[in-house]
Coordinates of C-alpha atoms and ligand atoms in Angstrom, one line a residue:
M1 CA 24.7 2.8 101.0
T2 CA 28.2 4.1 100.0
S3 CA 28.1 2.0 96.9
L4 CA 24.7 3.3 95.9
L5 CA 26.0 6.8 96.3
N6 CA 29.1 5.9 94.3
S7 CA 27.1 4.5 91.5
Q8 CA 24.8 7.5 91.5
L9 CA 27.7 9.9 91.3
E10 CA 29.3 7.8 88.7
F11 CA 26.1 7.9 86.5
D12 CA 26.0 11.7 87.1
R13 CA 29.6 12.1 86.1
D14 CA 29.3 9.9 83.0
H15 CA 25.9 11.0 81.6
I16 CA 24.7 14.3 83.0
W17 CA 25.9 17.8 81.9
H18 CA 26.4 20.3 84.7
P19 CA 26.7 24.1 84.0
Y20 CA 29.8 24.9 81.9
T21 CA 31.5 21.5 82.3
S22 CA 33.3 18.9 80.3
A23 CA 31.5 15.6 79.6
T24 CA 34.7 13.7 80.0
E25 CA 36.5 15.7 82.8
P26 CA 33.6 17.3 84.8
L27 CA 34.2 19.1 88.1
P28 CA 33.2 17.0 91.1
T29 CA 29.6 17.3 92.3
Q30 CA 28.1 16.9 95.7
L31 CA 24.9 14.9 96.1
V32 CA 22.3 17.0 98.0
T33 CA 19.3 15.3 99.5
R34 CA 17.5 18.1 101.3
A35 CA 17.4 21.8 101.6
E36 CA 15.8 23.7 104.5
G37 CA 16.2 27.3 105.7
V38 CA 19.7 28.3 104.8
C39 CA 21.1 24.8 104.9
L40 CA 21.8 22.2 102.2
T41 CA 22.0 18.6 103.5
L42 CA 24.4 16.2 101.6
D43 CA 23.9 12.5 101.3
N44 CA 26.4 11.8 104.2
N45 CA 24.1 14.0 106.4
K46 CA 26.6 16.8 106.4
T47 CA 24.9 20.2 106.3
L48 CA 26.3 23.2 104.5
I49 CA 25.3 26.8 105.2
D50 CA 24.4 28.2 101.8
G51 CA 26.1 31.3 100.7
M52 CA 24.8 31.3 97.1
A53 CA 21.0 31.2 97.5
S54 CA 21.2 28.9 94.5
W55 CA 22.5 31.7 92.2
W56 CA 20.5 34.6 93.7
C57 CA 17.2 32.8 93.8
A58 CA 16.4 31.4 97.2
I59 CA 16.0 34.7 99.0
H60 CA 13.6 33.2 101.6
G61 CA 15.7 30.1 102.2
Y62 CA 14.7 26.6 101.2
N63 CA 11.5 24.6 102.0
H64 CA 9.6 27.7 103.1
P65 CA 6.2 26.7 104.6
T66 CA 4.5 29.7 102.9
L67 CA 5.9 28.9 99.4
N68 CA 5.3 25.2 99.9
S69 CA 1.7 25.8 100.7
A70 CA 1.2 28.1 97.7
A71 CA 2.7 25.3 95.5
E72 CA 0.5 22.6 97.1
S73 CA -2.7 24.5 96.8
Q74 CA -2.0 25.6 93.2
I75 CA -1.1 22.1 92.2
R76 CA -4.5 20.8 93.4
D77 CA -6.2 23.4 91.1
M78 CA -4.0 23.1 88.0
S79 CA -0.3 23.1 87.6
H80 CA -0.4 24.2 83.9
V81 CA -2.7 25.3 81.2
M82 CA -1.7 27.0 77.9
F83 CA -1.7 30.8 78.0
G84 CA -3.0 31.2 74.4
G85 CA -6.6 32.1 74.8
L86 CA -6.7 31.2 78.5
T87 CA -5.8 33.2 81.6
H88 CA -5.8 32.6 85.3
T89 CA -5.7 34.2 88.7
P90 CA -2.1 33.3 89.6
A91 CA -0.8 35.2 86.5
I92 CA -3.2 38.1 87.1
E93 CA -2.3 38.5 90.7
L94 CA 1.4 38.2 90.1
C95 CA 1.4 40.7 87.3
K96 CA -0.6 43.2 89.4
K97 CA 2.0 42.9 92.0
L98 CA 4.9 43.3 89.6
I99 CA 3.4 46.4 88.1
S100 CA 2.8 47.9 91.6
I101 CA 6.3 47.4 92.9
T102 CA 8.4 48.2 89.7
P103 CA 8.9 51.8 88.4
N104 CA 5.6 53.5 87.7
N105 CA 6.0 53.7 83.9
L106 CA 6.1 49.9 83.5
Q107 CA 2.5 48.7 82.9
H108 CA 2.7 45.7 80.6
V109 CA 4.1 42.3 81.5
F110 CA 5.3 39.5 79.4
L111 CA 5.8 36.2 81.4
A112 CA 8.8 34.2 80.2
D113 CA 10.2 30.9 81.2
S114 CA 13.8 31.9 82.2
G115 CA 16.0 34.9 82.6
S116 CA 17.7 34.4 79.2
I117 CA 14.4 34.3 77.5
S118 CA 13.2 37.4 79.2
V119 CA 16.3 39.1 77.8
E120 CA 15.5 37.8 74.3
V121 CA 12.0 39.1 74.7
A122 CA 13.2 42.5 75.8
M123 CA 15.5 42.7 72.7
K124 CA 12.6 41.7 70.5
M125 CA 10.4 44.3 72.0
A126 CA 12.9 47.0 71.4
I127 CA 13.4 46.0 67.8
Q128 CA 9.7 45.5 67.1
Y129 CA 9.0 48.9 68.6
W130 CA 11.4 50.8 66.3
Q131 CA 10.1 48.8 63.3
A132 CA 6.6 49.9 64.1
S133 CA 7.8 53.4 64.5
N134 CA 9.4 53.5 61.0
A135 CA 12.9 53.4 62.3
S136 CA 13.8 49.9 61.2
S137 CA 17.5 50.7 61.1
K138 CA 17.5 50.7 64.9
T139 CA 18.3 47.0 65.5
K140 CA 21.6 47.0 67.4
M141 CA 22.2 46.7 71.1
L142 CA 24.7 48.8 73.1
S143 CA 26.1 46.8 75.9
L144 CA 28.7 47.2 78.7
R145 CA 31.8 45.2 79.0
G146 CA 31.7 43.0 82.0
G147 CA 28.0 42.4 81.6
Y148 CA 26.1 39.1 81.7
H149 CA 22.7 38.6 80.3
G150 CA 22.3 34.8 79.8
D151 CA 23.4 32.0 77.6
T152 CA 20.9 31.9 74.6
F153 CA 22.2 33.3 71.3
A154 CA 20.8 36.9 71.5
A155 CA 21.6 37.1 75.2
M156 CA 25.1 35.9 74.6
S157 CA 25.6 38.6 72.0
V158 CA 25.3 41.3 74.7
C159 CA 27.4 39.5 77.3
D160 CA 31.0 40.6 77.8
P161 CA 32.8 39.7 74.5
E162 CA 35.8 38.2 76.4
T163 CA 34.4 36.4 79.4
G164 CA 31.2 35.7 77.4
M165 CA 31.4 33.0 74.7
H166 CA 31.8 35.1 71.6
H167 CA 35.1 33.4 70.6
L168 CA 33.4 30.0 70.5
F169 CA 30.5 31.1 68.4
N170 CA 32.1 33.9 66.5
N171 CA 30.1 33.8 63.3
S172 CA 26.8 32.8 64.8
V173 CA 26.6 35.6 67.4
N174 CA 25.2 38.9 66.3
K175 CA 27.7 41.8 66.4
Q176 CA 26.6 44.4 69.0
V177 CA 28.2 47.6 70.1
F178 CA 30.2 47.5 73.3
T179 CA 31.5 50.2 75.6
E180 CA 33.8 50.0 78.5
R181 CA 32.7 48.7 81.9
P182 CA 31.5 51.5 84.2
K183 CA 34.7 52.5 86.0
A184 CA 33.2 54.7 88.7
R185 CA 32.9 52.6 91.8
F186 CA 29.6 52.6 93.7
D187 CA 31.3 53.8 96.9
S188 CA 33.6 56.5 95.5
K189 CA 33.2 60.1 94.5
F190 CA 31.9 60.2 91.0
D191 CA 34.4 61.2 88.3
P192 CA 32.5 62.6 85.2
S193 CA 35.4 61.5 82.9
S194 CA 34.2 58.0 83.4
L195 CA 31.3 58.8 81.0
T196 CA 33.4 59.9 78.1
K197 CA 33.4 56.5 76.2
L198 CA 29.7 55.9 77.0
E199 CA 28.8 59.3 75.5
A200 CA 30.9 58.7 72.5
S201 CA 29.2 55.3 71.9
F202 CA 25.8 56.9 71.9
D203 CA 26.9 59.7 69.7
E204 CA 28.5 57.4 67.1
N205 CA 26.0 54.6 67.0
H206 CA 22.6 56.0 68.0
K207 CA 21.1 55.7 64.5
T208 CA 21.4 52.0 64.5
L209 CA 20.8 51.4 68.2
A210 CA 17.5 50.0 69.3
A211 CA 18.5 49.9 73.0
I212 CA 21.2 49.8 75.6
I213 CA 21.1 46.8 77.8
L214 CA 22.7 46.7 81.2
E215 CA 22.6 45.4 84.7
P216 CA 21.8 48.4 86.9
I217 CA 24.4 49.1 89.6
V218 CA 25.7 45.5 90.0
Q219 CA 27.3 43.6 87.2
G220 CA 26.8 40.0 88.4
A221 CA 28.2 37.0 86.7
G222 CA 30.5 39.2 84.6
G223 CA 32.6 40.1 87.7
M224 CA 30.4 41.1 90.7
W225 CA 31.2 44.8 90.1
F226 CA 29.3 47.6 91.8
Y227 CA 29.2 51.0 89.9
H228 CA 28.1 54.5 90.6
P229 CA 24.3 55.5 90.4
E230 CA 25.4 58.7 88.6
Y231 CA 26.5 56.5 85.6
L232 CA 23.0 55.0 85.4
K233 CA 21.4 58.5 85.6
R234 CA 23.5 59.6 82.7
V235 CA 22.6 56.5 80.7
R236 CA 18.9 57.5 81.1
E237 CA 19.6 61.0 79.9
L238 CA 21.6 59.8 76.9
C239 CA 18.8 57.4 76.0
D240 CA 16.3 60.2 76.0
H241 CA 18.5 62.5 74.1
Y242 CA 19.4 60.0 71.4
N243 CA 16.2 58.0 71.2
V244 CA 17.6 54.8 72.4
L245 CA 15.6 52.5 74.7
L246 CA 16.9 51.5 78.1
I247 CA 16.7 47.8 79.0
A248 CA 17.4 47.1 82.7
D249 CA 18.3 43.5 83.3
E250 CA 17.4 43.1 87.0
I251 CA 17.4 39.3 86.9
A252 CA 20.0 39.2 89.6
T253 CA 19.6 42.5 91.3
G254 CA 15.8 42.5 91.6
F255 CA 13.8 41.8 94.8
G256 CA 15.9 43.6 97.3
R257 CA 19.3 42.1 96.7
T258 CA 21.2 45.4 96.4
G259 CA 19.3 47.0 99.4
K260 CA 16.6 48.6 97.2
M261 CA 13.7 46.6 95.8
F262 CA 15.1 47.2 92.3
A263 CA 18.6 48.5 91.6
C264 CA 17.3 51.2 89.3
E265 CA 16.0 52.9 92.4
W266 CA 19.6 53.8 93.4
A267 CA 19.6 56.2 90.5
E268 CA 15.9 57.0 90.7
I269 CA 15.5 56.2 87.0
E270 CA 12.8 54.3 85.1
P271 CA 13.9 51.9 82.4
D272 CA 11.8 51.4 79.2
I273 CA 12.1 47.6 79.6
L274 CA 12.8 45.6 82.7
C275 CA 13.8 42.0 83.0
L276 CA 13.1 40.0 86.1
G277 CA 13.9 36.4 87.0
K278 CA 16.0 34.4 89.5
A279 CA 14.5 35.4 92.9
L280 CA 11.0 35.9 91.3
T281 CA 9.8 32.5 92.5
G282 CA 11.9 32.5 95.6
G283 CA 14.0 29.9 93.9
Y284 CA 11.2 27.3 93.5
L285 CA 10.7 27.2 89.7
S286 CA 12.0 28.8 86.6
L287 CA 10.0 32.0 85.8
A288 CA 10.9 35.4 84.4
A289 CA 9.1 38.5 83.3
T290 CA 9.8 41.4 80.9
L291 CA 7.9 44.6 81.8
T292 CA 7.5 47.6 79.5
T293 CA 5.7 50.9 79.1
P294 CA 2.4 51.7 77.4
K295 CA 4.5 53.7 74.8
I296 CA 6.4 50.6 73.7
A297 CA 3.5 48.1 74.1
H298 CA 1.1 50.4 72.2
G299 CA 3.8 51.2 69.6
I300 CA 4.4 47.5 68.9
S301 CA 0.6 47.0 68.7
Q302 CA -0.3 49.9 66.4
N303 CA -1.8 49.1 63.0
G304 CA -2.7 45.5 64.0
G305 CA 0.9 44.7 65.2
V306 CA 1.4 41.8 67.6
F307 CA 4.3 41.0 69.8
M308 CA 5.9 37.8 68.3
H309 CA 6.7 35.5 71.2
G310 CA 4.7 32.8 73.1
P311 CA 6.5 30.0 74.9
T312 CA 4.7 26.8 75.6
F313 CA 5.0 27.2 79.4
M314 CA 4.2 31.0 79.3
G315 CA 2.5 32.1 82.5
N316 CA 2.8 28.7 84.1
P317 CA 0.2 28.8 86.9
L318 CA 2.3 26.9 89.4
A319 CA 5.3 29.1 89.0
C320 CA 3.1 32.2 89.1
A321 CA 1.3 31.2 92.3
I322 CA 4.7 30.6 94.0
A323 CA 6.1 33.8 92.6
D324 CA 3.0 35.7 93.9
A325 CA 3.5 34.2 97.4
S326 CA 7.2 34.9 97.3
V327 CA 6.8 38.6 96.4
E328 CA 4.1 38.9 99.1
L329 CA 6.4 37.2 101.6
L330 CA 9.2 39.7 100.8
L331 CA 6.9 42.7 100.9
S332 CA 5.5 41.7 104.3
S333 CA 9.0 41.2 105.8
P334 CA 11.3 43.9 107.1
W335 CA 13.5 43.2 104.1
E336 CA 15.0 46.7 103.8
T337 CA 16.3 46.6 107.4
K338 CA 17.5 43.1 107.0
L339 CA 19.5 43.9 103.8
L340 CA 21.1 46.9 105.5
H341 CA 21.9 44.7 108.4
L342 CA 23.5 42.0 106.1
E343 CA 25.5 44.8 104.4
Q344 CA 26.8 46.2 107.7
K345 CA 27.7 42.7 109.1
M346 CA 29.4 41.6 105.9
T347 CA 31.4 44.8 105.7
R348 CA 32.7 44.2 109.2
L349 CA 33.2 40.4 108.8
L350 CA 35.1 40.7 105.4
R351 CA 37.3 43.6 106.4
P352 CA 40.2 41.4 107.6
A353 CA 40.6 40.1 104.0
K354 CA 41.7 43.6 103.0
D355 CA 45.0 43.0 104.8
I356 CA 45.8 39.9 102.8
S357 CA 48.3 40.7 100.0
S358 CA 46.7 38.5 97.3
V359 CA 43.4 40.3 97.9
V360 CA 42.8 43.0 95.3
D361 CA 39.5 44.3 96.6
V362 CA 36.8 43.7 99.1
R363 CA 33.3 45.1 98.4
V364 CA 29.9 44.7 99.9
L365 CA 26.5 46.0 98.7
G366 CA 23.2 45.0 100.2
G367 CA 23.2 41.2 100.4
I368 CA 26.3 40.7 98.3
G369 CA 29.8 40.2 99.7
V370 CA 32.9 39.9 97.4
I371 CA 36.6 39.2 97.9
E372 CA 38.5 39.7 94.7
M373 CA 41.8 37.9 94.5
S374 CA 44.8 38.8 92.3
E375 CA 44.7 35.4 90.5
L376 CA 42.2 32.8 89.2
I377 CA 40.9 30.5 91.9
S378 CA 40.8 26.7 91.4
V379 CA 37.1 25.8 91.8
P380 CA 37.6 22.1 92.7
Q381 CA 40.2 23.1 95.4
A382 CA 38.0 25.9 96.8
Q383 CA 34.9 23.6 96.7
A384 CA 36.6 20.9 98.7
F385 CA 37.8 23.5 101.3
F386 CA 34.4 25.1 101.7
V387 CA 32.5 21.8 102.0
E388 CA 35.0 20.7 104.7
K389 CA 34.2 24.0 106.5
G390 CA 30.5 23.3 106.3
V391 CA 29.6 26.1 103.9
W392 CA 28.4 26.2 100.3
I393 CA 30.4 28.9 98.4
R394 CA 31.4 28.5 94.8
P395 CA 34.0 31.0 93.5
F396 CA 34.4 31.9 89.9
G397 CA 37.3 33.6 88.2
K398 CA 39.2 35.6 90.8
L399 CA 36.1 36.1 93.0
I400 CA 35.1 34.5 96.3
Y401 CA 31.6 35.9 96.8
I402 CA 28.3 35.2 98.6
M403 CA 24.7 36.4 98.3
P404 CA 23.0 34.3 101.0
P405 CA 19.3 33.9 101.6
Y406 CA 17.9 37.0 103.4
I407 CA 16.8 34.8 106.3
I408 CA 20.4 34.0 107.3
N409 CA 21.3 34.8 111.0
D410 CA 24.4 36.5 112.3
Q411 CA 26.1 33.4 113.4
E412 CA 25.6 31.6 110.0
L413 CA 26.8 34.7 108.2
S414 CA 29.8 34.9 110.3
V415 CA 30.7 31.3 109.5
L416 CA 30.4 32.1 105.8
C417 CA 32.5 35.2 106.0
S418 CA 35.2 33.5 108.1
A419 CA 35.4 30.7 105.6
M420 CA 35.9 33.3 102.8
C421 CA 38.6 35.1 104.6
E422 CA 40.3 31.8 105.6
Y423 CA 40.4 30.7 102.0
A424 CA 41.8 34.0 100.8
E425 CA 44.5 33.6 103.4
L426 CA 45.2 30.0 102.3
I427 CA 45.6 31.1 98.7
D428 CA 48.0 33.8 99.9
A429 CA 50.0 31.3 101.9
R430 CA 50.2 28.9 99.0
K431 CA 51.4 31.6 96.8
S432 CA 54.2 32.7 99.1
V433 CA 55.8 29.3 99.4
Ligands
PLP1 C1 21.2 34.7 85.5 C2 21.1 35.9 84.7 C3 20.5 35.9 83.4 C4 20.0 34.6 82.8 O1 19.0 34.0 83.5 P1 18.7 32.4 83.3 O2 17.5 32.2 84.1 O3 19.9 31.7 83.8 O4 18.5 32.2 81.8 C5 20.4 37.0 82.7 N1 20.8 38.2 83.2 C6 21.4 38.3 84.5 C7 21.8 39.6 85.0 C8 21.5 37.2 85.2 O5 22.1 37.2 86.4

């Protein structure tokens, strides 16, 4: 048994890429054999309470009977057919739901196969719209430092230029326009001077700007930073004033994670283009969507124009059926109360970390809890510690953070938060010796 495991892990290490790793010196991996509810089971039968929801996706937990049955029933009808010239009920029902729960102005849906692709699609929509409107000089994107929008080339071009991968692909990544990370904290009084640079960027660049792309309220993989809704409101006004489209990337924040169904609701704004992904299928399959307004959709389509994108697995019926069931499951649950509860619990449970001297900040919003340390965290060390404690938490940079499945109970949440605080203390203790 052990030797089978060892040979499997050996093969994995020698031949399979994992995210952002070296082929010759990869970080260690755990072999997971099952996932159910909020728990991952490892090959040695150890179970881990999952704090990551598989990178924002598994909002209902794993192996959910409702999603399983949606998948099983769809697979018996058809798991895939091409979307060119064909359509089907799973796509229609899902798109109806997405239109009904997203801001009112969004009426047209493009189904994409991953978050990064939905970002590419959003950028293409913006550029094609201005081209069709005789403003073909508007091709650039304005983006915020600290943002993350995916790993494909166009998506990379709007990621933070430092933590993103621009230095590796310097001449192959399009040059976009960047402005500073929104400084105004979500939970502080709004300081209007935090808009100065943003306003200047619009003023200087609007003639060449097709759109601004941002993650509303929560910058995720670029630093788990929560900023003030007033900033987002002002972005909307600037976009209207300067004729720049607003692309809201809610791939991480969508479907309740910040305490609102979509983070744009914190500022009561409607984007011109919205990207959804991650939790869309409840973590079952890769699926994403780009929604836009009649103005943009009709603009692109005027004079015989067509929108130029069409992936092979567009509108995959299996993914759509599961997504439809997942959204329904969310809507029929008391998700708002639950997220408020998670926020209150995490706020209380993570508070002790504030007293640790190597902790720079502790912040919580909706179902996201973050401890920011003063120094970079060693992922392999942290991973070993957390697995030993029976939790699945994977820090990045200086951040120890969780965004667990919404179905997590108080006891499980408290195990996660204690482990986070303990690890912060351990880092602190190591530093002071
Ligand atoms: C994860 C993420 C993406 C990329 O989605 P993939 O499915 O990994 O391609 C884009 N934007 C945001 C905000 C994300 O969190």
